[in-house]
Coordinates of N, CA and C in Angstrom, one line a residue:
Q1 N 0.8 -1.2 0.0 CA 0.0 0.0 0.0 C 0.9 1.2 0.0
V2 N 0.6 2.2 -0.9 CA 1.4 3.4 -1.0 C 0.8 4.5 -0.1
Q3 N 1.7 5.1 0.6 CA 1.3 6.2 1.5 C 2.3 7.4 1.3
L4 N 1.8 8.6 1.2 CA 2.6 9.8 1.1 C 2.1 10.7 2.2
V5 N 3.0 11.1 3.1 CA 2.6 11.9 4.2 C 3.4 13.2 4.3
E6 N 2.8 14.3 4.0 CA 3.5 15.6 4.0 C 3.5 16.2 5.4
S7 N 4.5 17.1 5.6 CA 4.5 17.9 6.8 C 5.4 19.1 6.6
G8 N 5.4 20.0 7.5 CA 6.2 21.2 7.4 C 5.6 22.5 7.0
G9 N 4.3 22.4 6.6 CA 3.7 23.7 6.3 C 3.4 24.6 7.5
G10 N 3.0 25.8 7.2 CA 2.7 26.7 8.2 C 2.6 28.1 7.7
L11 N 2.6 29.1 8.6 CA 2.5 30.5 8.3 C 3.9 31.1 8.4
V12 N 4.3 31.9 7.4 CA 5.6 32.5 7.3 C 5.4 33.9 6.7
Q13 N 6.3 34.8 7.1 CA 6.3 36.1 6.5 C 7.0 36.1 5.1
P14 N 6.6 37.1 4.3 CA 7.3 37.2 3.0 C 8.8 37.3 3.2
G15 N 9.6 36.6 2.4 CA 11.0 36.5 2.5 C 11.5 35.4 3.4
G16 N 10.6 34.7 4.1 CA 11.0 33.7 5.0 C 11.2 32.3 4.3
S17 N 11.4 31.3 5.1 CA 11.7 30.0 4.6 C 10.9 28.9 5.3
L18 N 10.7 27.8 4.6 CA 10.0 26.7 5.1 C 10.6 25.4 4.4
R19 N 10.6 24.3 5.1 CA 11.0 23.1 4.5 C 9.9 22.0 4.7
L20 N 9.4 21.6 3.6 CA 8.4 20.5 3.5 C 9.0 19.2 3.4
S21 N 8.4 18.2 4.1 CA 8.9 16.8 4.0 C 7.7 15.9 3.5
C22 N 8.1 14.9 2.8 CA 7.1 13.9 2.3 C 7.7 12.5 2.6
V23 N 7.1 11.9 3.6 CA 7.6 10.5 4.0 C 6.8 9.5 3.1
T24 N 7.5 8.7 2.4 CA 6.8 7.7 1.6 C 6.9 6.3 2.0
S25 N 5.9 5.5 1.7 CA 6.0 4.1 1.9 C 5.3 3.4 0.7
G26 N 5.9 2.3 0.3 CA 5.3 1.5 -0.8 C 5.7 2.0 -2.2
V27 N 6.7 2.9 -2.3 CA 7.2 3.4 -3.6 C 8.7 3.3 -3.4
T28 N 9.4 3.2 -4.6 CA 10.8 3.3 -4.7 C 11.2 4.5 -5.6
F29 N 12.2 5.2 -5.3 CA 12.6 6.4 -6.1 C 13.1 5.9 -7.4
S30 N 13.5 4.7 -7.5 CA 14.0 4.2 -8.8 C 12.8 3.9 -9.7
G31 N 11.6 3.6 -9.2 CA 10.5 3.2 -9.9 C 9.4 4.2 -10.1
Y32 N 9.5 5.3 -9.3 CA 8.5 6.3 -9.3 C 9.1 7.7 -9.5
T33 N 8.5 8.5 -10.3 CA 8.8 9.9 -10.4 C 8.1 10.6 -9.3
M34 N 8.8 11.4 -8.5 CA 8.2 12.1 -7.4 C 8.0 13.6 -7.8
A35 N 7.1 14.2 -7.2 CA 6.9 15.6 -7.5 C 6.2 16.3 -6.4
W36 N 6.3 17.7 -6.4 CA 5.6 18.5 -5.5 C 4.6 19.4 -6.4
Y37 N 3.4 19.4 -5.9 CA 2.4 20.3 -6.6 C 1.9 21.3 -5.6
R38 N 1.3 22.4 -6.2 CA 0.7 23.4 -5.3 C -0.6 23.8 -5.9
Q39 N -1.6 24.0 -5.0 CA -2.9 24.4 -5.4 C -3.3 25.6 -4.6
T40 N -3.7 26.6 -5.3 CA -4.2 27.9 -4.7 C -5.7 28.0 -5.0
P41 N -6.4 28.7 -4.1 CA -7.9 28.8 -4.3 C -8.3 29.2 -5.7
G42 N -9.2 28.5 -6.3 CA -9.7 28.9 -7.6 C -8.8 28.5 -8.8
K43 N -7.7 27.9 -8.5 CA -6.8 27.5 -9.6 C -6.6 26.0 -9.6
E44 N -6.1 25.5 -10.7 CA -5.8 24.1 -10.8 C -4.5 23.8 -10.0
R45 N -4.3 22.5 -9.7 CA -3.1 22.1 -9.0 C -2.0 22.1 -10.1
D46 N -0.9 22.8 -9.8 CA 0.2 22.9 -10.7 C 1.5 22.3 -10.1
W47 N 2.3 21.8 -11.0 CA 3.5 21.2 -10.5 C 4.5 22.3 -10.1
V48 N 5.3 22.0 -9.1 CA 6.3 23.0 -8.6 C 7.7 22.4 -8.8
A49 N 7.9 21.1 -8.5 CA 9.2 20.5 -8.7 C 9.0 19.0 -9.1
V50 N 9.7 18.5 -10.0 CA 9.6 17.1 -10.4 C 11.0 16.4 -10.3
L51 N 11.0 15.3 -9.6 CA 12.2 14.5 -9.4 C 12.0 13.2 -10.2
P52 N 12.6 13.1 -11.4 CA 12.3 11.9 -12.2 C 12.9 10.7 -11.6
R53 N 12.3 9.6 -11.9 CA 12.7 8.3 -11.3 C 14.1 7.9 -11.9
N54 N 14.9 7.3 -11.2 CA 16.2 6.9 -11.6 C 17.1 8.0 -12.1
S55 N 16.9 9.2 -11.5 CA 17.7 10.3 -11.9 C 18.0 11.2 -10.6
N56 N 19.1 11.9 -10.7 CA 19.4 12.9 -9.6 C 19.0 14.3 -10.0
T57 N 18.4 14.5 -11.2 CA 18.0 15.8 -11.7 C 16.7 16.2 -11.0
V58 N 16.5 17.5 -11.0 CA 15.2 18.1 -10.5 C 14.8 19.2 -11.5
N59 N 13.5 19.1 -11.9 CA 13.0 20.2 -12.7 C 12.1 21.1 -11.9
Y60 N 12.2 22.4 -12.1 CA 11.4 23.4 -11.3 C 10.6 24.2 -12.2
A61 N 9.4 24.6 -11.7 CA 8.6 25.5 -12.4 C 9.3 26.9 -12.4
N62 N 9.0 27.7 -13.4 CA 9.7 29.0 -13.6 C 9.5 29.9 -12.4
S63 N 8.3 29.8 -11.8 CA 7.9 30.7 -10.7 C 8.7 30.4 -9.4
V64 N 9.4 29.2 -9.3 CA 10.1 28.9 -8.1 C 11.6 28.7 -8.3
T65 N 12.0 28.7 -9.5 CA 13.4 28.5 -9.9 C 14.3 29.5 -9.2
G66 N 15.3 29.0 -8.5 CA 16.3 29.9 -7.8 C 15.9 30.1 -6.3
R67 N 14.6 29.7 -6.0 CA 14.2 29.9 -4.6 C 13.9 28.6 -3.9
F68 N 13.4 27.6 -4.7 CA 13.0 26.3 -4.1 C 14.1 25.3 -4.5
T69 N 14.3 24.4 -3.6 CA 15.2 23.2 -3.8 C 14.5 22.0 -3.4
S70 N 14.5 21.0 -4.2 CA 13.9 19.7 -3.8 C 15.0 18.6 -3.9
S71 N 14.8 17.6 -3.0 CA 15.8 16.5 -2.9 C 15.1 15.3 -2.4
K72 N 15.7 14.1 -2.6 CA 15.2 12.9 -2.1 C 16.2 12.1 -1.4
D73 N 15.8 11.5 -0.3 CA 16.7 10.7 0.5 C 16.2 9.2 0.5
A74 N 16.9 8.4 -0.2 CA 16.4 7.0 -0.4 C 16.5 6.2 1.0
A75 N 17.5 6.6 1.8 CA 17.7 5.9 3.1 C 16.5 6.1 4.0
T76 N 15.8 7.2 3.9 CA 14.6 7.4 4.8 C 13.3 7.5 4.0
N77 N 13.4 7.2 2.7 CA 12.2 7.2 1.8 C 11.4 8.6 1.9
T78 N 12.2 9.6 1.9 CA 11.6 11.0 2.1 C 12.1 11.9 1.0
I79 N 11.2 12.7 0.6 CA 11.6 13.8 -0.3 C 11.3 15.2 0.4
Y80 N 12.1 16.2 0.0 CA 12.0 17.5 0.7 C 11.8 18.6 -0.3
L81 N 11.2 19.6 0.2 CA 11.1 20.8 -0.6 C 11.5 22.0 0.3
E82 N 12.7 22.5 0.0 CA 13.2 23.7 0.7 C 12.8 24.9 0.0
M83 N 12.0 25.8 0.7 CA 11.5 27.0 0.1 C 12.1 28.2 0.7
N84 N 12.7 29.0 0.0 CA 13.4 30.2 0.5 C 12.8 31.5 -0.2
N85 N 13.0 32.6 0.4 CA 12.5 33.9 -0.2 C 11.0 33.7 -0.6
L86 N 10.3 33.2 0.3 CA 8.8 33.0 0.0 C 8.1 34.3 -0.3
K87 N 7.2 34.2 -1.2 CA 6.3 35.3 -1.6 C 4.9 35.0 -1.3
V88 N 4.1 36.0 -1.3 CA 2.7 35.9 -1.0 C 2.0 34.9 -2.0
E89 N 2.5 35.0 -3.2 CA 1.9 34.1 -4.2 C 2.3 32.6 -4.1
D90 N 3.2 32.3 -3.2 CA 3.5 30.9 -2.9 C 2.5 30.3 -2.0
T91 N 1.6 31.0 -1.5 CA 0.5 30.5 -0.6 C -0.3 29.5 -1.3
G92 N -0.5 28.4 -0.6 CA -1.4 27.3 -1.2 C -1.2 26.0 -0.4
V93 N -1.9 25.0 -0.9 CA -1.7 23.7 -0.3 C -0.7 22.9 -1.2
Y94 N 0.3 22.4 -0.5 CA 1.4 21.7 -1.3 C 1.1 20.2 -1.1
Y95 N 1.2 19.5 -2.2 CA 1.0 18.1 -2.3 C 2.2 17.3 -2.8
C96 N 2.4 16.2 -2.2 CA 3.4 15.2 -2.7 C 2.8 14.3 -3.6
H97 N 3.4 13.9 -4.7 CA 2.9 13.1 -5.8 C 3.9 12.0 -6.2
A98 N 3.4 10.8 -6.4 CA 4.2 9.7 -6.9 C 3.6 9.2 -8.2
G99 N 4.4 9.1 -9.2 CA 3.9 8.5 -10.5 C 4.7 7.3 -10.9
G100 N 4.1 6.2 -11.2 CA 4.8 5.0 -11.6 C 4.2 4.3 -12.8
G101 N 4.9 3.3 -13.3 CA 4.4 2.6 -14.5 C 4.6 3.4 -15.7
A102 N 3.8 3.1 -16.8 CA 4.0 3.8 -18.0 C 3.4 5.3 -17.9
Y103 N 4.0 6.2 -18.7 CA 3.5 7.5 -18.7 C 2.6 7.7 -20.0
H104 N 1.4 8.2 -19.8 CA 0.5 8.4 -20.9 C 0.6 9.8 -21.4
Y105 N 1.2 10.1 -22.4 CA 1.5 11.5 -22.9 C 0.2 12.2 -23.3
T106 N -0.8 11.4 -23.8 CA -2.0 12.0 -24.2 C -2.8 12.6 -23.0
D107 N -2.9 11.8 -22.0 CA -3.6 12.2 -20.7 C -2.7 12.9 -19.8
K108 N -1.4 12.9 -20.0 CA -0.4 13.5 -19.1 C -0.5 13.0 -17.7
R109 N -0.6 11.6 -17.7 CA -0.6 11.0 -16.3 C 0.1 9.7 -16.4
F110 N 0.5 9.2 -15.2 CA 1.1 8.0 -15.1 C 0.1 6.8 -14.9
E111 N 0.6 5.6 -15.2 CA -0.3 4.5 -15.0 C -0.8 4.4 -13.6
Y112 N 0.2 4.6 -12.7 CA -0.2 4.6 -11.2 C 0.2 6.0 -10.6
E113 N -0.8 6.5 -10.0 CA -0.6 7.8 -9.3 C -1.1 7.9 -7.9
Y114 N -0.3 8.5 -7.1 CA -0.7 8.6 -5.7 C -0.4 10.0 -5.2
W115 N -1.2 10.5 -4.3 CA -1.1 11.8 -3.7 C -1.1 11.8 -2.2
G116 N -0.4 12.7 -1.6 CA -0.5 12.9 -0.2 C -1.7 13.7 0.2
Q117 N -1.9 14.0 1.4 CA -3.1 14.7 1.9 C -2.9 16.2 1.8
G118 N -1.7 16.7 1.6 CA -1.4 18.1 1.4 C -1.1 18.8 2.7
T119 N -0.3 19.8 2.6 CA 0.1 20.7 3.8 C -0.1 22.1 3.4
Q120 N -0.7 22.9 4.2 CA -1.0 24.3 3.9 C 0.3 25.2 4.2
V121 N 0.6 26.0 3.2 CA 1.6 27.0 3.3 C 1.0 28.4 3.1
T122 N 1.1 29.2 4.1 CA 0.6 30.6 4.0 C 1.7 31.6 4.2
V123 N 1.8 32.5 3.2 CA 2.9 33.5 3.2 C 2.1 34.8 3.4
S124 N 2.3 35.4 4.5 CA 1.6 36.7 4.8 C 2.3 37.5 5.9
S125 N 2.2 38.8 5.7 CA 2.7 39.7 6.7 C 1.7 40.0 7.8

């Protein structure tokens, strides 16, 4: 059974920092592409950072490049999202995502997909 459990969200002032964690079970980083998504009220859930399976590379959305850093620790089955210089527009619910199996380019989804419950990040003065 796959489980993704996020933590680390909270309230922070603009310019501040937070580190999100996603503890995983039932997935391997060699077999699953991991990702962080963000959803703000009234908008679709958008990807923030993608950590491809079997790779040490990380792809970032333009809006967070240079401010956010994501990494994965296979020893603890955990992925992280380090967020620096936070802006008001970074406010939202952050979700951990795992994608495995074949990738369907037409639907833009993996054969197997799992989501965490989300953690709220609020950037406000």
